[in-house]
Tab-separated table of N, CA, C and O in Angstrom:
chain	number	residue	atom	x	y	z
A	1	HIS	N	0.831	-1.180	0.000
A	1	HIS	CA	0.000	0.000	0.000
A	1	HIS	C	0.877	1.246	0.000
A	1	HIS	O	1.906	1.290	0.653
A	2	ALA	N	0.432	2.247	-0.694
A	2	ALA	CA	1.092	3.553	-0.673
A	2	ALA	C	0.190	4.524	0.070
A	2	ALA	O	-1.023	4.535	-0.128
A	3	LEU	N	0.781	5.311	0.926
A	3	LEU	CA	0.020	6.250	1.731
A	3	LEU	C	0.684	7.611	1.651
A	3	LEU	O	1.897	7.719	1.799
A	4	MET	N	-0.118	8.639	1.400
A	4	MET	CA	0.402	9.996	1.385
A	4	MET	C	-0.418	10.834	2.354
A	4	MET	O	-1.646	10.832	2.311
A	5	THR	N	0.280	11.526	3.236
A	5	THR	CA	-0.355	12.406	4.208
A	5	THR	C	0.113	13.824	3.930
A	5	THR	O	1.307	14.050	3.726
A	6	VAL	N	-0.824	14.758	3.889
A	6	VAL	CA	-0.481	16.166	3.659
A	6	VAL	C	-0.813	16.932	4.930
A	6	VAL	O	-1.960	16.921	5.396
A	7	PHE	N	0.197	17.585	5.504
A	7	PHE	CA	0.015	18.416	6.691
A	7	PHE	C	-0.036	19.871	6.271
A	7	PHE	O	0.810	20.329	5.503
A	8	LEU	N	-1.045	20.588	6.754
A	8	LEU	CA	-1.191	22.004	6.454
A	8	LEU	C	-0.792	22.820	7.671
A	8	LEU	O	-1.210	22.520	8.791
A	9	PHE	N	0.005	23.861	7.432
A	9	PHE	CA	0.468	24.720	8.514
A	9	PHE	C	0.245	26.173	8.142
A	9	PHE	O	0.074	26.515	6.967
A	10	GLY	N	0.266	27.040	9.148
A	10	GLY	CA	0.253	28.487	8.938
A	10	GLY	C	-0.929	28.982	8.137
A	10	GLY	O	-2.079	28.595	8.347
A	11	GLU	N	-0.624	29.857	7.175
A	11	GLU	CA	-1.659	30.496	6.360
A	11	GLU	C	-2.417	29.484	5.490
A	11	GLU	O	-3.606	29.643	5.228
A	12	ALA	N	-1.741	28.419	5.061
A	12	ALA	CA	-2.412	27.392	4.253
A	12	ALA	C	-3.560	26.766	5.040
A	12	ALA	O	-4.651	26.573	4.513
A	13	LEU	N	-3.334	26.492	6.309
A	13	LEU	CA	-4.381	25.920	7.151
A	13	LEU	C	-5.518	26.914	7.354
A	13	LEU	O	-6.694	26.551	7.279
A	14	SER	N	-5.202	28.181	7.565
A	14	SER	CA	-6.233	29.210	7.761
A	14	SER	C	-7.120	29.345	6.535
A	14	SER	O	-8.348	29.440	6.648
A	15	VAL	N	-6.530	29.345	5.346
A	15	VAL	CA	-7.305	29.489	4.106
A	15	VAL	C	-8.208	28.273	3.896
A	15	VAL	O	-9.374	28.416	3.521
A	16	ILE	N	-7.704	27.087	4.157
A	16	ILE	CA	-8.504	25.875	3.988
A	16	ILE	C	-9.683	25.873	4.952
A	16	ILE	O	-10.795	25.488	4.599
A	17	LYS	N	-9.473	26.313	6.172
A	17	LYS	CA	-10.577	26.364	7.146
A	17	LYS	C	-11.664	27.337	6.704
A	17	LYS	O	-12.846	27.110	6.933
A	18	ARG	N	-11.263	28.443	6.058
A	18	ARG	CA	-12.248	29.433	5.591
A	18	ARG	C	-12.943	28.981	4.311
A	18	ARG	O	-14.091	29.297	4.073
A	19	ASN	N	-12.246	28.277	3.439
A	19	ASN	CA	-12.782	27.866	2.145
A	19	ASN	C	-13.053	26.368	2.170
A	19	ASN	O	-12.231	25.571	1.749
A	20	LYS	N	-14.221	25.984	2.656
A	20	LYS	CA	-14.550	24.580	2.904
A	20	LYS	C	-14.648	23.723	1.645
A	20	LYS	O	-14.608	22.515	1.734
A	21	ARG	N	-14.777	24.315	0.460
A	21	ARG	CA	-14.946	23.467	-0.729
A	21	ARG	C	-13.711	22.628	-1.007
A	21	ARG	O	-13.784	21.590	-1.643
A	22	PHE	N	-12.542	23.058	-0.494
A	22	PHE	CA	-11.337	22.253	-0.639
A	22	PHE	C	-11.463	20.941	0.131
A	22	PHE	O	-10.790	19.976	-0.165
A	23	LEU	N	-12.313	20.924	1.147
A	23	LEU	CA	-12.433	19.764	2.017
A	23	LEU	C	-13.578	18.840	1.631
A	23	LEU	O	-13.834	17.860	2.308
A	24	GLN	N	-14.292	19.124	0.559
A	24	GLN	CA	-15.416	18.289	0.154
A	24	GLN	C	-14.933	17.116	-0.677
A	24	GLN	O	-13.986	17.226	-1.456
A	25	LYS	N	-15.611	15.988	-0.502
A	25	LYS	CA	-15.236	14.798	-1.257
A	25	LYS	C	-15.461	15.014	-2.748
A	25	LYS	O	-16.387	15.710	-3.158
A	26	GLY	N	-14.596	14.425	-3.529
A	26	GLY	CA	-14.723	14.490	-4.974
A	26	GLY	C	-13.996	15.636	-5.638
A	26	GLY	O	-13.928	15.699	-6.853
A	27	TRP	N	-13.440	16.559	-4.864
A	27	TRP	CA	-12.694	17.662	-5.451
A	27	TRP	C	-11.247	17.245	-5.683
A	27	TRP	O	-10.639	16.572	-4.849
A	28	VAL	N	-10.710	17.642	-6.795
A	28	VAL	CA	-9.323	17.336	-7.140
A	28	VAL	C	-8.497	18.583	-6.881
A	28	VAL	O	-8.834	19.673	-7.355
A	29	VAL	N	-7.437	18.418	-6.100
A	29	VAL	CA	-6.533	19.530	-5.810
A	29	VAL	C	-5.121	19.118	-6.189
A	29	VAL	O	-4.779	17.938	-6.200
A	30	SER	N	-4.329	20.093	-6.491
A	30	SER	CA	-2.915	19.867	-6.780
A	30	SER	C	-2.106	20.521	-5.672
A	30	SER	O	-2.376	21.657	-5.282
A	31	ILE	N	-1.136	19.798	-5.161
A	31	ILE	CA	-0.239	20.328	-4.140
A	31	ILE	C	1.063	20.677	-4.855
A	31	ILE	O	1.752	19.802	-5.374
A	32	LEU	N	1.378	21.971	-4.895
A	32	LEU	CA	2.530	22.458	-5.651
A	32	LEU	C	3.733	22.664	-4.740
A	32	LEU	O	3.635	23.347	-3.726
A	33	ASN	N	4.847	22.082	-5.087
A	33	ASN	CA	6.112	22.239	-4.362
A	33	ASN	C	5.997	22.058	-2.856
A	33	ASN	O	6.431	22.914	-2.084
A	34	PRO	N	5.437	20.948	-2.405
A	34	PRO	CA	5.365	20.729	-0.957
A	34	PRO	C	6.749	20.378	-0.413
A	34	PRO	O	7.645	19.990	-1.159
A	35	SER	N	6.894	20.503	0.873
A	35	SER	CA	8.129	20.068	1.532
A	35	SER	C	7.952	18.619	1.955
A	35	SER	O	6.894	18.229	2.451
A	36	LEU	N	8.976	17.825	1.752
A	36	LEU	CA	8.962	16.430	2.163
A	36	LEU	C	9.341	16.359	3.635
A	36	LEU	O	10.374	16.878	4.042
A	37	MET	N	8.490	15.750	4.425
A	37	MET	CA	8.762	15.642	5.852
A	37	MET	C	9.623	14.410	6.104
A	37	MET	O	9.573	13.447	5.336
A	38	PRO	N	10.403	14.423	7.182
A	38	PRO	CA	11.247	13.263	7.486
A	38	PRO	C	10.417	12.001	7.657
A	38	PRO	O	9.303	12.039	8.182
A	39	SER	N	10.949	10.897	7.204
A	39	SER	CA	10.263	9.615	7.271
A	39	SER	C	10.249	9.086	8.695
A	39	SER	O	11.225	9.233	9.427
A	40	ARG	N	9.120	8.463	9.052
A	40	ARG	CA	9.043	7.751	10.329
A	40	ARG	C	9.154	6.271	10.014
A	40	ARG	O	8.341	5.724	9.281
A	41	ASP	N	10.138	5.628	10.551
A	41	ASP	CA	10.305	4.204	10.305
A	41	ASP	C	9.364	3.435	11.211
A	41	ASP	O	9.464	3.496	12.428
A	42	ASN	N	8.433	2.715	10.601
A	42	ASN	CA	7.444	1.959	11.376
A	42	ASN	C	7.886	0.514	11.587
A	42	ASN	O	7.109	-0.412	11.446
A	43	GLY	N	9.137	0.319	11.880
A	43	GLY	CA	9.614	-1.034	12.154
A	43	GLY	C	9.586	-1.930	10.946
A	43	GLY	O	9.218	-3.089	11.035
A	44	GLY	N	9.954	-1.396	9.783
A	44	GLY	CA	10.018	-2.223	8.585
A	44	GLY	C	8.673	-2.503	7.957
A	44	GLY	O	8.467	-3.550	7.390
A	45	SER	N	7.742	-1.596	8.080
A	45	SER	CA	6.412	-1.777	7.501
A	45	SER	C	6.524	-1.962	5.994
A	45	SER	O	7.375	-1.371	5.344
A	46	SER	N	5.667	-2.795	5.427
A	46	SER	CA	5.722	-3.078	3.994
A	46	SER	C	5.065	-1.984	3.157
A	46	SER	O	5.162	-2.002	1.949
A	47	SER	N	4.389	-1.033	3.794
A	47	SER	CA	3.741	0.036	3.032
A	47	SER	C	4.714	1.180	2.784
A	47	SER	O	5.688	1.356	3.500
A	48	THR	N	4.426	1.942	1.758
A	48	THR	CA	5.212	3.117	1.445
A	48	THR	C	4.441	4.324	1.928
A	48	THR	O	3.313	4.546	1.501
A	49	ALA	N	5.036	5.089	2.824
A	49	ALA	CA	4.352	6.251	3.381
A	49	ALA	C	5.177	7.502	3.107
A	49	ALA	O	6.389	7.509	3.309
A	50	VAL	N	4.508	8.537	2.620
A	50	VAL	CA	5.151	9.811	2.345
A	50	VAL	C	4.351	10.890	3.054
A	50	VAL	O	3.120	10.898	2.993
A	51	SER	N	5.041	11.792	3.731
A	51	SER	CA	4.377	12.908	4.400
A	51	SER	C	4.873	14.210	3.795
A	51	SER	O	6.076	14.423	3.647
A	52	LEU	N	3.922	15.063	3.428
A	52	LEU	CA	4.233	16.351	2.824
A	52	LEU	C	3.716	17.456	3.718
A	52	LEU	O	2.722	17.288	4.419
A	53	SER	N	4.385	18.612	3.672
A	53	SER	CA	3.879	19.763	4.417
A	53	SER	C	3.687	20.938	3.468
A	53	SER	O	4.436	21.125	2.521
A	54	VAL	N	2.630	21.712	3.758
A	54	VAL	CA	2.277	22.877	2.960
A	54	VAL	C	2.090	24.048	3.914
A	54	VAL	O	1.347	23.942	4.893
A	55	ASN	N	2.759	25.170	3.648
A	55	ASN	CA	2.662	26.351	4.500
A	55	ASN	C	1.955	27.527	3.827
A	55	ASN	O	1.353	28.347	4.485
A	56	ASP	N	2.043	27.598	2.515
A	56	ASP	CA	1.535	28.733	1.750
A	56	ASP	C	0.279	28.322	0.990
A	56	ASP	O	0.289	27.310	0.278
A	57	PRO	N	-0.812	29.065	1.098
A	57	PRO	CA	-2.037	28.689	0.385
A	57	PRO	C	-1.876	28.666	-1.134
A	57	PRO	O	-2.623	27.996	-1.829
A	58	ARG	N	-0.876	29.367	-1.666
A	58	ARG	CA	-0.654	29.344	-3.110
A	58	ARG	C	-0.091	28.007	-3.580
A	58	ARG	O	-0.006	27.753	-4.773
A	59	GLN	N	0.264	27.134	-2.639
A	59	GLN	CA	0.733	25.798	-2.980
A	59	GLN	C	-0.426	24.830	-3.227
A	59	GLN	O	-0.213	23.703	-3.633
A	60	ILE	N	-1.645	25.272	-2.962
A	60	ILE	CA	-2.828	24.425	-3.137
A	60	ILE	C	-3.648	24.988	-4.289
A	60	ILE	O	-4.122	26.116	-4.241
A	61	LEU	N	-3.797	24.190	-5.328
A	61	LEU	CA	-4.526	24.615	-6.517
A	61	LEU	C	-5.766	23.751	-6.681
A	61	LEU	O	-5.665	22.520	-6.813
A	62	LEU	N	-6.940	24.374	-6.647
A	62	LEU	CA	-8.190	23.655	-6.857
A	62	LEU	C	-8.366	23.435	-8.348
A	62	LEU	O	-8.404	24.383	-9.127
A	63	ILE	N	-8.459	22.176	-8.757
A	63	ILE	CA	-8.569	21.848	-10.179
A	63	ILE	C	-10.024	21.702	-10.597
A	63	ILE	O	-10.451	22.234	-11.601
A	64	GLY	N	-10.811	20.986	-9.842
A	64	GLY	CA	-12.223	20.808	-10.190
A	64	GLY	C	-12.807	19.597	-9.510
A	64	GLY	O	-12.185	18.976	-8.655
A	65	ARG	N	-13.987	19.235	-9.917
A	65	ARG	CA	-14.706	18.112	-9.323
A	65	ARG	C	-14.505	16.877	-10.190
A	65	ARG	O	-14.628	16.929	-11.400
A	66	SER	N	-14.221	15.769	-9.558
A	66	SER	CA	-14.020	14.518	-10.271
A	66	SER	C	-15.374	13.862	-10.549
A	66	SER	O	-16.165	13.651	-9.633
A	67	VAL	N	-15.616	13.523	-11.800
A	67	VAL	CA	-16.869	12.847	-12.142
A	67	VAL	C	-16.793	11.358	-11.824
A	67	VAL	O	-17.808	10.670	-11.806
A	68	ASP	N	-15.584	10.844	-11.586
A	68	ASP	CA	-15.396	9.418	-11.324
A	68	ASP	C	-15.356	9.072	-9.846
A	68	ASP	O	-15.114	7.939	-9.479
A	69	CYS	N	-15.597	10.045	-8.988
A	69	CYS	CA	-15.570	9.817	-7.546
A	69	CYS	C	-16.998	9.814	-7.023
A	69	CYS	O	-17.780	10.710	-7.316
A	70	GLY	N	-17.338	8.780	-6.253
A	70	GLY	CA	-18.683	8.713	-5.693
A	70	GLY	C	-18.716	7.829	-4.469
A	70	GLY	O	-17.702	7.245	-4.077
A	71	ASN	N	-19.886	7.710	-3.877
A	71	ASN	CA	-20.052	6.870	-2.694
A	71	ASN	C	-20.461	5.462	-3.084
A	71	ASN	O	-21.156	5.259	-4.085
A	72	CYS	N	-20.075	4.528	-2.256
A	72	CYS	CA	-20.496	3.138	-2.392
A	72	CYS	C	-22.024	3.078	-2.280
A	72	CYS	O	-22.626	3.824	-1.521
A	73	LYS	N	-22.659	2.191	-3.058
A	73	LYS	CA	-24.117	2.044	-3.029
A	73	LYS	C	-24.600	1.140	-1.899
A	73	LYS	O	-25.791	0.988	-1.696
A	74	GLY	N	-23.662	0.542	-1.157
A	74	GLY	CA	-24.023	-0.356	-0.068
A	74	GLY	C	-24.559	0.388	1.139
A	74	GLY	O	-24.529	1.611	1.214
A	75	THR	N	-25.065	-0.374	2.098
A	75	THR	CA	-25.558	0.205	3.349
A	75	THR	C	-24.855	-0.465	4.525
A	75	THR	O	-24.354	-1.585	4.407
A	76	ILE	N	-24.835	0.236	5.635
A	76	ILE	CA	-24.280	-0.304	6.867
A	76	ILE	C	-25.296	-0.121	7.979
A	76	ILE	O	-26.160	0.755	7.902
A	77	ARG	N	-25.217	-0.962	8.996
A	77	ARG	CA	-26.098	-0.842	10.169
A	77	ARG	C	-25.403	0.059	11.160
A	77	ARG	O	-24.246	-0.130	11.482
A	78	LYS	N	-26.125	1.053	11.658
A	78	LYS	CA	-25.556	2.026	12.583
A	78	LYS	C	-26.491	2.193	13.764
A	78	LYS	O	-27.704	2.293	13.594
A	79	LYS	N	-25.904	2.220	14.955
A	79	LYS	CA	-26.704	2.424	16.156
A	79	LYS	C	-26.948	3.921	16.315
A	79	LYS	O	-26.017	4.709	16.296
A	80	VAL	N	-28.214	4.303	16.434
A	80	VAL	CA	-28.583	5.708	16.604
A	80	VAL	C	-29.446	5.861	17.852
A	80	VAL	O	-30.153	4.937	18.260
A	81	ALA	N	-29.378	7.036	18.440
A	81	ALA	CA	-30.175	7.319	19.632
A	81	ALA	C	-31.600	7.677	19.215
A	81	ALA	O	-31.823	8.306	18.191
A	82	SER	N	-32.547	7.256	20.018
A	82	SER	CA	-33.943	7.630	19.784
A	82	SER	C	-34.580	7.919	21.143
A	82	SER	O	-33.977	7.694	22.186
A	83	ASP	N	-35.816	8.394	21.130
A	83	ASP	CA	-36.531	8.699	22.373
A	83	ASP	C	-36.749	7.451	23.223
A	83	ASP	O	-36.919	7.537	24.433
A	84	TYR	N	-36.719	6.272	22.589
A	84	TYR	CA	-36.997	5.019	23.285
A	84	TYR	C	-35.732	4.195	23.510
A	84	TYR	O	-35.793	2.999	23.719
A	85	GLY	N	-34.577	4.833	23.425
A	85	GLY	CA	-33.314	4.128	23.588
A	85	GLY	C	-32.642	3.899	22.242
A	85	GLY	O	-33.189	4.244	21.191
A	86	PRO	N	-31.459	3.322	22.263
A	86	PRO	CA	-30.736	3.119	21.000
A	86	PRO	C	-31.450	2.128	20.084
A	86	PRO	O	-32.090	1.189	20.545
A	87	LYS	N	-31.348	2.373	18.793
A	87	LYS	CA	-31.908	1.451	17.805
A	87	LYS	C	-30.945	1.361	16.625
A	87	LYS	O	-30.062	2.197	16.458
A	88	TRP	N	-31.122	0.347	15.816
A	88	TRP	CA	-30.263	0.138	14.649
A	88	TRP	C	-30.969	0.660	13.407
A	88	TRP	O	-32.167	0.484	13.245
A	89	GLU	N	-30.197	1.290	12.549
A	89	GLU	CA	-30.741	1.889	11.340
A	89	GLU	C	-29.798	1.607	10.172
A	89	GLU	O	-28.581	1.604	10.340
A	90	ASP	N	-30.331	1.378	8.975
A	90	ASP	CA	-29.505	1.222	7.779
A	90	ASP	C	-29.192	2.600	7.216
A	90	ASP	O	-30.098	3.398	6.988
A	91	VAL	N	-27.905	2.875	7.015
A	91	VAL	CA	-27.473	4.138	6.428
A	91	VAL	C	-26.543	3.832	5.262
A	91	VAL	O	-25.939	2.757	5.190
A	92	GLY	N	-26.434	4.773	4.359
A	92	GLY	CA	-25.574	4.593	3.198
A	92	GLY	C	-24.108	4.506	3.589
A	92	GLY	O	-23.642	5.180	4.502
A	93	CYS	N	-23.363	3.656	2.901
A	93	CYS	CA	-21.923	3.522	3.113
A	93	CYS	C	-21.244	4.822	2.681
A	93	CYS	O	-21.584	5.389	1.643
A	94	SER	N	-20.308	5.301	3.462
A	94	SER	CA	-19.665	6.577	3.155
A	94	SER	C	-18.301	6.403	2.474
A	94	SER	O	-17.595	7.376	2.256
A	95	THR	N	-17.949	5.181	2.108
A	95	THR	CA	-16.662	4.938	1.460
A	95	THR	C	-16.669	5.518	0.050
A	95	THR	O	-17.596	5.278	-0.721
A	96	LEU	N	-15.623	6.281	-0.261
A	96	LEU	CA	-15.487	6.828	-1.609
A	96	LEU	C	-14.917	5.763	-2.533
A	96	LEU	O	-14.022	5.012	-2.155
A	97	ILE	N	-15.443	5.705	-3.750
A	97	ILE	CA	-14.991	4.702	-4.722
A	97	ILE	C	-14.749	5.361	-6.074
A	97	ILE	O	-15.219	6.467	-6.343
A	98	ASP	N	-14.018	4.642	-6.916
A	98	ASP	CA	-13.796	5.042	-8.300
A	98	ASP	C	-14.963	4.475	-9.111
A	98	ASP	O	-15.105	3.259	-9.240
A	99	LEU	N	-15.818	5.334	-9.618
A	99	LEU	CA	-17.021	4.886	-10.325
A	99	LEU	C	-16.709	4.196	-11.651
A	99	LEU	O	-17.564	3.516	-12.207
A	100	ARG	N	-15.486	4.359	-12.142
A	100	ARG	CA	-15.115	3.686	-13.392
A	100	ARG	C	-15.010	2.186	-13.212
A	100	ARG	O	-15.011	1.442	-14.184
A	101	GLY	N	-14.921	1.721	-11.946
A	101	GLY	CA	-14.801	0.291	-11.664
A	101	GLY	C	-16.016	-0.502	-12.097
A	101	GLY	O	-15.936	-1.690	-12.338
A	102	GLY	N	-17.162	0.144	-12.189
A	102	GLY	CA	-18.348	-0.509	-12.716
A	102	GLY	C	-19.300	-1.094	-11.691
A	102	GLY	O	-20.495	-1.090	-11.893
A	103	SER	N	-18.790	-1.606	-10.570
A	103	SER	CA	-19.692	-2.294	-9.639
A	103	SER	C	-20.510	-1.315	-8.797
A	103	SER	O	-21.623	-1.625	-8.399
A	104	GLY	N	-19.949	-0.159	-8.471
A	104	GLY	CA	-20.647	0.798	-7.632
A	104	GLY	C	-20.530	0.507	-6.148
A	104	GLY	O	-21.163	1.170	-5.341
A	105	TYR	N	-19.732	-0.508	-5.786
A	105	TYR	CA	-19.579	-0.889	-4.391
A	105	TYR	C	-18.118	-0.857	-3.965
A	105	TYR	O	-17.219	-1.124	-4.769
A	106	CYS	N	-17.888	-0.565	-2.683
A	106	CYS	CA	-16.529	-0.569	-2.134
A	106	CYS	C	-16.038	-2.014	-1.990
A	106	CYS	O	-16.812	-2.969	-2.122
A	107	LEU	N	-14.775	-2.165	-1.702
A	107	LEU	CA	-14.173	-3.488	-1.573
A	107	LEU	C	-14.871	-4.317	-0.495
A	107	LEU	O	-15.151	-5.494	-0.687
A	108	THR	N	-15.190	-3.709	0.634
A	108	THR	CA	-15.858	-4.435	1.720
A	108	THR	C	-17.204	-4.982	1.265
A	108	THR	O	-17.511	-6.157	1.489
A	109	HIS	N	-18.014	-4.164	0.600
A	109	HIS	CA	-19.326	-4.627	0.154
A	109	HIS	C	-19.215	-5.627	-0.998
A	109	HIS	O	-20.041	-6.544	-1.103
A	110	ARG	N	-18.207	-5.476	-1.852
A	110	ARG	CA	-18.004	-6.474	-2.912
A	110	ARG	C	-17.646	-7.817	-2.294
A	110	ARG	O	-18.160	-8.851	-2.713
A	111	ARG	N	-16.782	-7.805	-1.274
A	111	ARG	CA	-16.413	-9.058	-0.599
A	111	ARG	C	-17.619	-9.672	0.097
A	111	ARG	O	-17.812	-10.887	0.055
A	112	GLN	N	-18.434	-8.853	0.749
A	112	GLN	CA	-19.632	-9.369	1.414
A	112	GLN	C	-20.580	-9.980	0.399
A	112	GLN	O	-21.176	-11.023	0.653
A	113	GLY	N	-20.706	-9.344	-0.741
A	113	GLY	CA	-21.584	-9.874	-1.787
A	113	GLY	C	-21.098	-11.200	-2.304
A	113	GLY	O	-21.874	-12.130	-2.504
A	114	LEU	N	-19.782	-11.326	-2.486
A	114	LEU	CA	-19.224	-12.587	-2.960
A	114	LEU	C	-19.388	-13.676	-1.915
A	114	LEU	O	-19.751	-14.797	-2.230
A	115	SER	N	-19.149	-13.348	-0.644
A	115	SER	CA	-19.264	-14.369	0.401
A	115	SER	C	-20.720	-14.773	0.596
A	115	SER	O	-21.023	-15.939	0.812
A	116	SER	N	-21.651	-13.826	0.495
A	116	SER	CA	-23.058	-14.194	0.673
A	116	SER	C	-23.551	-15.014	-0.516
A	116	SER	O	-24.315	-15.949	-0.355
A	117	ARG	N	-23.078	-14.686	-1.715
A	117	ARG	CA	-23.452	-15.488	-2.882
A	117	ARG	C	-22.867	-16.882	-2.769
A	117	ARG	O	-23.498	-17.861	-3.086
A	118	GLY	N	-21.628	-16.948	-2.282
A	118	GLY	CA	-20.972	-18.244	-2.123
A	118	GLY	C	-21.703	-19.112	-1.114
A	118	GLY	O	-21.916	-20.292	-1.335
A	119	SER	N	-22.121	-18.520	-0.004
A	119	SER	CA	-22.828	-19.311	1.007
A	119	SER	C	-24.209	-19.720	0.508
A	119	SER	O	-24.689	-20.789	0.805
A	120	THR	N	-24.840	-18.854	-0.284
A	120	THR	CA	-26.141	-19.204	-0.854
A	120	THR	C	-26.001	-20.374	-1.812
A	120	THR	O	-26.790	-21.307	-1.777
A	121	ASN	N	-24.958	-20.326	-2.646
A	121	ASN	CA	-24.739	-21.434	-3.588
A	121	ASN	C	-24.475	-22.733	-2.843
A	121	ASN	O	-24.938	-23.791	-3.231
A	122	THR	N	-23.717	-22.669	-1.761
A	122	THR	CA	-23.422	-23.845	-0.969
A	122	THR	C	-24.712	-24.410	-0.381
A	122	THR	O	-24.932	-25.605	-0.416
A	123	ASN	N	-25.578	-23.527	0.130
A	123	ASN	CA	-26.842	-23.984	0.695
A	123	ASN	C	-27.723	-24.612	-0.372
A	123	ASN	O	-28.391	-25.603	-0.134
A	124	ASN	N	-27.734	-24.022	-1.568
A	124	ASN	CA	-28.544	-24.587	-2.661
A	124	ASN	C	-28.047	-25.950	-3.055
A	124	ASN	O	-28.818	-26.834	-3.324
A	125	LYS	N	-26.721	-26.121	-3.109
A	125	LYS	CA	-26.161	-27.423	-3.479
A	125	LYS	C	-26.530	-28.478	-2.448
A	125	LYS	O	-26.894	-29.577	-2.768
A	126	ALA	N	-26.429	-28.086	-1.166
A	126	ALA	CA	-26.719	-29.045	-0.100
A	126	ALA	C	-28.185	-29.455	-0.119
A	126	ALA	O	-28.508	-30.627	0.092
A	127	SER	N	-29.081	-28.512	-0.405
A	127	SER	CA	-30.509	-28.844	-0.385
A	127	SER	C	-30.936	-29.617	-1.615
A	127	SER	O	-31.922	-30.328	-1.590
A	128	SER	N	-30.179	-29.507	-2.731
A	128	SER	CA	-30.592	-30.202	-3.945
A	128	SER	C	-30.080	-31.615	-3.998
A	128	SER	O	-30.516	-32.392	-4.809
A	129	GLU	N	-29.143	-32.009	-3.102
A	129	GLU	CA	-28.591	-33.345	-3.133
A	129	GLU	C	-29.485	-34.360	-2.459
A	129	GLU	O	-30.302	-34.176	-1.689
């Protein structure tokens, strides 16, 4: 896995806090000439991690909205408070996905779908024998 973390400092952080559209999902931004932060060795972790820092708001360029970014179509069970105590409710999955993939579901929901289909097929085979 590759991981990139961007740390905002100084005026760059102030501008981002005032201009919330930079923080909305699906927006594409370019980070221009960031500073590379020193690496933290995680005991030989197999992932590649890079940390960048940005101090000047002119280093952040808003490019536009990605048409290929969207939410997973799956649902998750979430405990919510009600007047009669906690209850479970189905809510939309908030995982962002690449819509070009075609399925419309995140990796977790695709795996659940495959495992549930597999168990259904197994049950059908057992009942037909």
